[in-house]
Tab-separated table of C-alpha atoms in Angstrom:
chain	number	residue	atom	x	y	z
A	1283	UNK	CA	19.798	19.547	-4.806
A	1284	UNK	CA	23.210	20.992	-4.070
A	1285	UNK	CA	21.825	22.969	-1.138
A	1286	UNK	CA	20.353	19.889	0.519
A	1287	UNK	CA	23.504	17.877	-0.061
A	1288	UNK	CA	25.459	20.634	1.652
A	1289	UNK	CA	22.998	20.785	4.542
A	1290	UNK	CA	23.347	17.031	5.062
A	1291	UNK	CA	27.097	17.307	5.601
A	1292	UNK	CA	29.901	15.355	3.961
A	1293	UNK	CA	28.261	12.453	2.104
A	1294	UNK	CA	31.256	11.280	0.080
A	1295	UNK	CA	31.757	8.114	2.134
A	1296	UNK	CA	28.057	7.391	2.706
A	1297	UNK	CA	26.425	4.455	0.926
A	1298	UNK	CA	24.330	5.553	-2.036
A	1299	UNK	CA	26.224	8.796	-2.686
A	1300	UNK	CA	27.208	9.933	-6.173
A	1301	UNK	CA	28.351	13.478	-6.940
A	1302	UNK	CA	26.277	13.835	-10.129
A	1303	UNK	CA	23.462	11.292	-9.869
A	1304	UNK	CA	20.377	10.850	-7.664
A	1305	UNK	CA	21.180	9.660	-4.160
A	1306	UNK	CA	19.987	6.288	-2.871
A	1307	UNK	CA	19.959	4.241	0.367
A	1308	UNK	CA	21.799	5.862	3.324
A	1309	UNK	CA	22.769	9.028	1.438
A	1310	UNK	CA	19.160	9.594	0.439
A	1311	UNK	CA	18.017	9.145	4.043
A	1312	UNK	CA	20.612	11.677	5.205
A	1313	UNK	CA	19.382	14.309	2.759
A	1314	UNK	CA	15.755	13.557	3.637
A	1315	UNK	CA	16.591	14.150	7.312
A	1316	UNK	CA	18.220	17.476	6.438
A	1317	UNK	CA	15.089	18.524	4.542
A	1318	UNK	CA	12.859	17.508	7.456
A	1319	UNK	CA	14.931	19.587	9.863
A	1320	UNK	CA	13.966	22.710	7.936
A	1321	UNK	CA	10.219	22.212	8.432
A	1322	UNK	CA	8.488	23.983	11.293
A	1323	UNK	CA	5.573	22.609	13.312
A	1324	UNK	CA	3.235	25.103	11.628
A	1325	UNK	CA	4.467	24.145	8.163
A	1326	UNK	CA	3.908	20.449	8.835
A	1327	UNK	CA	0.405	21.183	10.122
A	1328	UNK	CA	-0.516	23.147	6.982
A	1329	UNK	CA	0.761	20.410	4.692
A	1330	UNK	CA	-1.033	17.664	6.621
A	1331	UNK	CA	-4.315	19.575	6.502
A	1332	UNK	CA	-3.949	20.123	2.763
A	1333	UNK	CA	-3.212	16.452	2.195
A	1334	UNK	CA	-6.164	15.246	4.270
A	1335	UNK	CA	-8.455	17.748	2.533
A	1336	UNK	CA	-7.297	16.344	-0.809
A	1337	UNK	CA	-8.045	12.781	0.287
A	1338	UNK	CA	-11.494	13.903	1.419
A	1339	UNK	CA	-12.184	15.554	-1.948
A	1340	UNK	CA	-11.481	12.206	-3.643
A	1341	UNK	CA	-13.986	10.286	-1.518
A	1342	UNK	CA	-11.414	8.771	0.845
A	1343	UNK	CA	-12.602	8.661	4.479
A	1344	UNK	CA	-9.604	6.860	6.025
A	1345	UNK	CA	-5.898	6.707	5.211
A	1346	UNK	CA	-2.979	4.539	6.259
A	1347	UNK	CA	0.133	6.484	7.200
A	1348	UNK	CA	3.255	4.349	6.738
A	1349	UNK	CA	5.807	6.293	8.761
A	1350	UNK	CA	9.246	5.566	10.099
A	1351	UNK	CA	12.485	7.110	11.345
A	1352	UNK	CA	13.834	7.577	7.799
A	1353	UNK	CA	10.564	8.616	6.171
A	1354	UNK	CA	8.982	11.652	7.826
A	1355	UNK	CA	10.226	11.129	11.371
A	1356	UNK	CA	8.395	10.541	14.618
A	1357	UNK	CA	7.319	14.157	15.199
A	1358	UNK	CA	5.346	14.281	11.971
A	1359	UNK	CA	3.913	10.823	12.642
A	1360	UNK	CA	2.619	11.577	16.143
A	1361	UNK	CA	1.342	15.010	15.096
A	1362	UNK	CA	-0.594	13.421	12.228
A	1363	UNK	CA	-2.198	10.819	14.478
A	1364	UNK	CA	-3.329	13.634	16.766
A	1365	UNK	CA	-4.796	15.780	13.978
A	1366	UNK	CA	-8.485	16.625	14.316
A	1367	UNK	CA	-9.803	15.931	10.818
A	1368	UNK	CA	-12.841	13.958	9.631
A	1369	UNK	CA	-10.547	11.697	7.573
A	1370	UNK	CA	-9.420	8.900	9.894
A	1371	UNK	CA	-5.693	8.164	10.060
A	1372	UNK	CA	-4.372	4.721	10.924
A	1373	UNK	CA	-0.658	4.773	11.656
A	1374	UNK	CA	2.040	2.205	10.859
A	1375	UNK	CA	5.473	2.741	12.332
A	1376	UNK	CA	8.285	1.107	10.349
A	1377	UNK	CA	10.939	0.235	12.895
A	1378	UNK	CA	12.135	-3.312	13.681
A	1379	UNK	CA	11.772	-4.839	17.139
A	1380	UNK	CA	13.509	-7.816	18.699
A	1381	UNK	CA	10.937	-9.141	21.163
A	1382	UNK	CA	7.322	-8.824	22.277
A	1383	UNK	CA	8.089	-6.371	25.083
A	1384	UNK	CA	9.892	-4.051	22.686
A	1385	UNK	CA	7.009	-4.309	20.199
A	1386	UNK	CA	4.461	-3.323	22.832
A	1387	UNK	CA	6.618	-0.476	24.127
A	1388	UNK	CA	7.231	0.925	20.641
A	1389	UNK	CA	3.564	0.853	19.711
A	1390	UNK	CA	2.646	2.655	22.942
A	1391	UNK	CA	5.422	5.224	22.506
A	1392	UNK	CA	4.455	6.103	18.934
A	1393	UNK	CA	0.690	5.653	19.165
A	1394	UNK	CA	0.881	3.430	16.086
A	1395	UNK	CA	-1.830	0.942	15.236
A	1396	UNK	CA	0.774	-1.503	13.907
A	1397	UNK	CA	4.522	-1.937	13.391
A	1398	UNK	CA	5.273	-2.217	9.711
A	1399	UNK	CA	3.899	-0.842	6.500
A	1400	UNK	CA	7.036	0.746	5.079
A	1401	UNK	CA	9.569	-1.183	7.127
A	1402	UNK	CA	11.966	-1.462	4.213
A	1403	UNK	CA	13.237	-4.828	3.063
A	1404	UNK	CA	14.344	-3.345	-0.274
A	1405	UNK	CA	13.960	-0.240	-2.439
A	1406	UNK	CA	12.223	0.390	-5.757
A	1407	UNK	CA	12.504	-0.640	-9.396
A	1408	UNK	CA	12.888	2.937	-10.594
A	1409	UNK	CA	16.094	3.487	-8.595
A	1410	UNK	CA	17.427	-0.045	-9.218
A	1411	UNK	CA	17.206	-0.731	-5.473
A	1412	UNK	CA	14.389	-3.314	-5.461
A	1413	UNK	CA	16.083	-6.587	-4.450
A	1414	UNK	CA	16.183	-9.149	-7.276
A	1415	UNK	CA	17.329	-12.745	-7.631
A	1416	UNK	CA	18.607	-11.957	-11.159
A	1417	UNK	CA	20.250	-8.712	-12.342
A	1418	UNK	CA	18.391	-5.772	-13.819
A	1419	UNK	CA	18.116	-5.888	-17.590
A	1420	UNK	CA	19.332	-2.312	-17.967
A	1421	UNK	CA	22.047	-2.578	-15.312
A	1422	UNK	CA	23.838	-5.937	-15.610
A	1423	UNK	CA	25.512	-7.037	-12.401
A	1424	UNK	CA	23.069	-5.060	-10.224
A	1425	UNK	CA	20.520	-6.994	-8.150
A	1426	UNK	CA	19.308	-4.071	-6.058
A	1427	UNK	CA	19.585	-3.478	-2.324
A	1428	UNK	CA	18.545	-5.609	0.630
A	1429	UNK	CA	18.207	-3.659	3.867
A	1430	UNK	CA	17.395	-6.483	6.279
A	1431	UNK	CA	18.295	-10.157	6.529
A	1432	UNK	CA	15.814	-13.001	6.796
A	1433	UNK	CA	16.912	-13.446	10.417
A	1434	UNK	CA	15.971	-9.836	11.256
A	1435	UNK	CA	12.656	-10.116	9.421
A	1436	UNK	CA	11.893	-13.312	11.307
A	1437	UNK	CA	12.707	-11.668	14.630
A	1438	UNK	CA	10.331	-8.794	13.855
A	1439	UNK	CA	7.463	-11.084	12.825
A	1440	UNK	CA	8.060	-13.277	15.882
A	1441	UNK	CA	8.069	-10.283	18.249
A	1442	UNK	CA	4.914	-8.757	16.765
A	1443	UNK	CA	3.094	-12.095	16.653
A	1444	UNK	CA	3.914	-12.804	20.288
A	1445	UNK	CA	2.617	-9.334	21.209
A	1446	UNK	CA	-0.480	-9.762	18.970
A	1447	UNK	CA	0.513	-6.681	16.955
A	1448	UNK	CA	0.171	-6.463	13.192
A	1449	UNK	CA	3.541	-6.391	11.431
A	1450	UNK	CA	4.354	-5.402	7.873
A	1451	UNK	CA	7.164	-4.915	5.383
A	1452	UNK	CA	7.867	-2.915	2.240
A	1453	UNK	CA	8.736	-5.563	-0.363
A	1454	UNK	CA	8.972	-4.977	-4.120
A	1455	UNK	CA	11.600	-7.181	-5.792
A	1456	UNK	CA	11.346	-10.968	-5.947
A	1457	UNK	CA	14.282	-11.458	-3.569
A	1458	UNK	CA	12.628	-9.191	-0.992
A	1459	UNK	CA	9.295	-10.996	-1.302
A	1460	UNK	CA	11.040	-14.358	-0.912
A	1461	UNK	CA	12.790	-13.133	2.241
A	1462	UNK	CA	9.482	-12.020	3.777
A	1463	UNK	CA	7.827	-15.331	2.898
A	1464	UNK	CA	10.717	-17.190	4.535
A	1465	UNK	CA	10.269	-15.110	7.699
A	1466	UNK	CA	6.543	-15.880	7.916
A	1467	UNK	CA	7.253	-19.577	7.266
A	1468	UNK	CA	9.778	-19.638	10.087
A	1469	UNK	CA	7.493	-17.961	12.629
A	1470	UNK	CA	4.513	-20.116	11.642
A	1471	UNK	CA	6.632	-23.230	12.164
A	1472	UNK	CA	7.647	-21.946	15.596
A	1473	UNK	CA	4.458	-20.325	16.958
A	1474	UNK	CA	1.858	-21.971	14.742
A	1475	UNK	CA	-0.018	-20.751	11.692
A	1476	UNK	CA	-3.137	-19.701	13.658
A	1477	UNK	CA	-1.077	-17.400	15.896
A	1478	UNK	CA	0.407	-15.702	12.827
A	1479	UNK	CA	-2.969	-15.479	11.095
A	1480	UNK	CA	-4.580	-13.861	14.151
A	1481	UNK	CA	-2.442	-10.742	13.609
A	1482	UNK	CA	-3.343	-10.025	9.976
A	1483	UNK	CA	0.238	-9.166	9.032
A	1484	UNK	CA	0.752	-7.106	5.910
A	1485	UNK	CA	3.054	-6.778	2.902
A	1486	UNK	CA	3.207	-3.342	1.300
A	1487	UNK	CA	3.452	-3.280	-2.531
A	1488	UNK	CA	4.317	-6.995	-2.943
A	1489	UNK	CA	4.699	-6.370	-6.669
A	1490	UNK	CA	6.698	-9.545	-7.325
A	1491	UNK	CA	4.473	-11.867	-5.266
A	1492	UNK	CA	3.806	-15.128	-7.132
A	1493	UNK	CA	0.747	-17.363	-6.933
A	1494	UNK	CA	2.777	-20.086	-5.196
A	1495	UNK	CA	3.998	-17.638	-2.544
A	1496	UNK	CA	0.512	-16.174	-2.164
A	1497	UNK	CA	-0.878	-19.633	-1.511
A	1498	UNK	CA	1.529	-20.087	1.399
A	1499	UNK	CA	0.912	-16.629	2.816
A	1500	UNK	CA	-2.860	-17.036	2.540
A	1501	UNK	CA	-2.615	-19.783	5.170
A	1502	UNK	CA	-1.003	-17.264	7.520
A	1503	UNK	CA	-3.615	-14.550	6.913
A	1504	UNK	CA	-1.042	-12.180	5.391
A	1505	UNK	CA	-2.597	-9.281	3.464
A	1506	UNK	CA	-0.949	-7.825	0.337
A	1507	UNK	CA	-1.489	-4.053	0.216
A	1508	UNK	CA	-1.061	-3.268	-3.491
A	1509	UNK	CA	-1.302	-0.291	-5.827
A	1510	UNK	CA	-3.011	-0.826	-9.215
A	1511	UNK	CA	-1.850	2.621	-10.317
A	1512	UNK	CA	1.692	1.262	-10.489
A	1513	UNK	CA	0.772	-1.040	-13.359
A	1514	UNK	CA	-1.066	1.784	-15.135
A	1515	UNK	CA	2.021	4.003	-14.870
A	1516	UNK	CA	4.842	1.524	-15.404
A	1517	UNK	CA	3.391	-1.681	-16.872
A	1518	UNK	CA	3.131	-2.764	-20.489
A	1519	UNK	CA	5.803	-3.818	-22.986
A	1520	UNK	CA	7.321	-0.321	-23.204
A	1521	UNK	CA	6.949	0.722	-19.574
A	1522	UNK	CA	9.514	1.221	-16.840
A	1523	UNK	CA	9.025	-2.322	-15.540
A	1524	UNK	CA	9.970	-3.781	-18.926
A	1525	UNK	CA	12.954	-1.450	-19.211
A	1526	UNK	CA	14.246	-2.582	-15.825
A	1527	UNK	CA	13.385	-6.285	-15.954
A	1528	UNK	CA	12.567	-7.275	-19.518
A	1529	UNK	CA	9.082	-7.952	-20.810
A	1530	UNK	CA	8.703	-11.468	-19.363
A	1531	UNK	CA	9.591	-10.616	-15.784
A	1532	UNK	CA	7.718	-7.311	-15.998
A	1533	UNK	CA	4.552	-9.054	-17.154
A	1534	UNK	CA	4.475	-11.147	-13.980
A	1535	UNK	CA	4.330	-8.138	-11.648
A	1536	UNK	CA	1.200	-7.136	-9.720
A	1537	UNK	CA	-0.582	-10.379	-10.616
A	1538	UNK	CA	-3.887	-9.446	-8.982
A	1539	UNK	CA	-5.956	-12.283	-10.469
A	1540	UNK	CA	-3.493	-15.044	-9.594
A	1541	UNK	CA	-3.026	-13.719	-6.051
A	1542	UNK	CA	-6.751	-13.326	-5.434
A	1543	UNK	CA	-7.366	-16.862	-6.678
A	1544	UNK	CA	-5.332	-18.227	-3.748
A	1545	UNK	CA	-7.747	-16.729	-1.230
A	1546	UNK	CA	-5.497	-13.879	-0.100
A	1547	UNK	CA	-7.424	-10.781	0.926
A	1548	UNK	CA	-6.282	-8.057	-1.466
A	1549	UNK	CA	-6.122	-4.449	-0.293
A	1550	UNK	CA	-5.802	-1.593	-2.776
A	1551	UNK	CA	-4.419	1.891	-2.196
A	1552	UNK	CA	-2.559	4.723	-3.912
A	1553	UNK	CA	0.798	4.963	-2.123
A	1554	UNK	CA	0.154	8.710	-2.336
A	1555	UNK	CA	1.949	10.852	-3.330
A	1556	UNK	CA	3.445	8.243	-5.694
A	1557	UNK	CA	0.045	7.985	-7.394
A	1558	UNK	CA	-2.965	10.226	-6.850
A	1559	UNK	CA	-5.539	9.132	-4.246
A	1560	UNK	CA	-8.227	8.882	-6.945
A	1561	UNK	CA	-10.286	5.703	-6.380
A	1562	UNK	CA	-11.960	5.231	-9.749
A	1563	UNK	CA	-8.785	5.400	-11.907
A	1564	UNK	CA	-7.254	2.990	-9.381
A	1565	UNK	CA	-10.097	0.504	-9.819
A	1566	UNK	CA	-9.980	0.931	-13.596
A	1567	UNK	CA	-6.267	0.071	-13.530
A	1568	UNK	CA	-6.961	-3.076	-11.483
A	1569	UNK	CA	-9.627	-4.253	-13.929
A	1570	UNK	CA	-7.728	-3.353	-17.109
A	1571	UNK	CA	-4.298	-4.641	-16.114
A	1572	UNK	CA	-1.664	-4.135	-18.795
A	1573	UNK	CA	-0.818	-7.836	-18.673
A	1574	UNK	CA	-3.565	-10.046	-20.054
A	1575	UNK	CA	-5.067	-12.300	-17.392
A	1576	UNK	CA	-3.818	-10.310	-14.398
A	1577	UNK	CA	-6.819	-7.994	-14.058
A	1578	UNK	CA	-9.714	-8.711	-11.727
A	1579	UNK	CA	-13.442	-8.018	-11.896
A	1580	UNK	CA	-14.834	-4.585	-10.944
A	1581	UNK	CA	-16.574	-6.113	-7.927
A	1582	UNK	CA	-13.343	-7.722	-6.703
A	1583	UNK	CA	-11.441	-4.464	-7.208
A	1584	UNK	CA	-14.135	-2.505	-5.345
A	1585	UNK	CA	-13.980	-4.986	-2.460
A	1586	UNK	CA	-10.184	-4.655	-2.274
A	1587	UNK	CA	-10.492	-0.866	-1.996
A	1588	UNK	CA	-13.186	-1.019	0.681
A	1589	UNK	CA	-13.421	-4.154	2.822
A	1590	UNK	CA	-9.895	-5.228	1.930
A	1591	UNK	CA	-8.405	-1.861	2.802
A	1592	UNK	CA	-10.086	-1.836	6.217
A	1593	UNK	CA	-8.867	-5.380	6.837
A	1594	UNK	CA	-5.325	-4.315	5.959
A	1595	UNK	CA	-5.823	-1.453	8.395
A	1596	UNK	CA	-6.316	-3.938	11.208
A	1597	UNK	CA	-10.120	-3.604	11.340
A	1598	UNK	CA	-11.370	-7.152	10.926
A	1599	UNK	CA	-14.854	-7.010	12.366
A	1600	UNK	CA	-16.483	-8.302	9.185
A	1601	UNK	CA	-18.502	-5.096	8.852
A	1602	UNK	CA	-16.127	-2.249	8.027
A	1603	UNK	CA	-16.198	-1.366	4.356
A	1604	UNK	CA	-19.692	-2.740	3.777
A	1605	UNK	CA	-23.164	-1.244	3.439
A	1606	UNK	CA	-25.047	-3.531	5.811
A	1607	UNK	CA	-27.243	-3.042	8.883
A	1608	UNK	CA	-25.010	-2.574	11.892
A	1609	UNK	CA	-21.943	-1.541	9.900
A	1610	UNK	CA	-20.219	1.778	10.680
A	1611	UNK	CA	-21.945	4.644	8.851
A	1612	UNK	CA	-19.097	5.285	6.413
A	1613	UNK	CA	-20.117	5.844	2.821
A	1614	UNK	CA	-19.871	8.126	-0.187
A	1615	UNK	CA	-22.492	9.383	-2.633
A	1616	UNK	CA	-21.362	9.635	-6.260
A	1617	UNK	CA	-22.925	11.142	-9.342
A	1618	UNK	CA	-22.486	8.624	-12.161
A	1619	UNK	CA	-23.394	8.480	-15.832
A	1620	UNK	CA	-24.249	4.783	-15.844
A	1621	UNK	CA	-24.255	1.793	-13.511
A	1622	UNK	CA	-23.373	-1.583	-14.996
A	1623	UNK	CA	-22.796	-5.166	-13.946
A	1624	UNK	CA	-19.665	-6.470	-15.615
A	1625	UNK	CA	-17.071	-9.176	-15.049
A	1626	UNK	CA	-14.683	-11.188	-17.198
A	1627	UNK	CA	-16.928	-14.258	-17.174
A	1628	UNK	CA	-19.861	-14.522	-19.603
A	1629	UNK	CA	-21.773	-16.297	-16.860
A	1630	UNK	CA	-21.391	-13.301	-14.586
A	1631	UNK	CA	-22.533	-10.991	-17.373
A	1632	UNK	CA	-25.863	-12.823	-17.381
A	1633	UNK	CA	-26.503	-12.377	-13.676
A	1634	UNK	CA	-29.783	-10.750	-12.793
A	1635	UNK	CA	-29.912	-6.995	-12.288
A	1636	UNK	CA	-32.888	-7.448	-9.974
A	1637	UNK	CA	-31.981	-5.776	-6.644
A	1638	UNK	CA	-33.102	-8.931	-4.840
A	1639	UNK	CA	-30.191	-10.810	-6.411
A	1640	UNK	CA	-27.783	-8.626	-4.380
A	1641	UNK	CA	-25.498	-8.249	-7.394
A	1642	UNK	CA	-24.585	-4.586	-7.020
A	1643	UNK	CA	-24.013	-2.542	-10.174
A	1644	UNK	CA	-20.971	-0.283	-10.294
A	1645	UNK	CA	-19.867	2.676	-12.416
A	1646	UNK	CA	-18.608	1.752	-15.868
A	1647	UNK	CA	-14.828	1.309	-15.607
A	1648	UNK	CA	-14.198	0.966	-19.338
A	1649	UNK	CA	-11.114	3.012	-20.357
A	1650	UNK	CA	-12.140	6.442	-21.542
A	1651	UNK	CA	-15.325	6.642	-19.475
A	1652	UNK	CA	-15.844	9.587	-17.134
A	1653	UNK	CA	-15.130	9.128	-13.445
A	1654	UNK	CA	-18.006	9.478	-10.984
A	1655	UNK	CA	-18.223	12.861	-9.260
A	1656	UNK	CA	-18.212	12.931	-5.464
A	1657	UNK	CA	-21.310	14.537	-3.963
A	1658	UNK	CA	-20.872	13.801	-0.256
A	1659	UNK	CA	-18.983	11.430	2.022
A	1660	UNK	CA	-19.584	10.475	5.635
A	1661	UNK	CA	-17.381	8.587	8.076
A	1662	UNK	CA	-18.889	7.215	11.270
A	1663	UNK	CA	-21.734	9.756	11.062
A	1664	UNK	CA	-19.363	12.700	10.566
A	1665	UNK	CA	-19.505	14.557	7.235
A	1666	UNK	CA	-16.117	14.381	5.528
A	1667	UNK	CA	-16.880	16.181	2.269
A	1668	UNK	CA	-19.802	17.959	0.627
A	1669	UNK	CA	-19.670	19.272	-2.906
């Protein structure tokens, strides 16, 4: 808005500024900072409580906050981590570090669980700032924006690996994904693949990740944190992806089936507020991908939203996200119309529904079916939501 542009000062010589169009890159960050400066402590507290209450009402018992200096700022980040709410918050601070000592100091100073998440390598497709190896279809000559070099990404991964801290990056375009893969390759060659894998590093979004790249990253234990709702919103031959990239390149995005086939541990989320934190539409989008062959089974999608999401959150005890003896008492009760066992394979369709087979039925995720209704959720023995 004009008022925010004025509050941010003279932006005419700042990268990403245009007098009549949406701001990007540095100019956008400057205006975001001006908006943040107008929020009081009480206002931030009210908004955080409302957001966490909304997550709880959707059956979510834990969230990942991907913060950073240019996102919501450190005050909001540390206040959120200290909020007393039954929804657990795991914090990721997106700020690069140069060595292990700096990584340890930054994690202690921020209270973050990890150093990454939305540490930006590039931008987004919608704003033509996702970094591409070939120009955008609807903006010839534009290949997006790259915020950090491979050398800087490598330094961050090296520092976090040496400190045994989970690292992560925001990567969307194919050039950004390739840069992150190169950084992990370099650190694995230097410190060893097992040392990298021990940290469970993470790539946020990873929309352009290919099967070949996933196969390499799977060896390093890297986790792709992905959002099926993106494909539901922007996929398909007439969607925003196709407008930006053309139908062929767009159809290769968010290739859940090909990535999962490499052995990578998928994690699904909403990227709220970009998409709503509604789990069942998210799972439906993962199963019914708008590109044929890219969808995964309901069971695989459910695992990515439960066990996979905890693993991406740095909890790799083998129990979190499961309903097994000894696992944390975190669960939700849903009212459903019908439970079914379904998968793309005819062989899976014929699996026994006998409870002793341990093939768990799930709500019907066929498009047009009603979503389950949340009755109650519990996290580590604490009631999160009751209808």
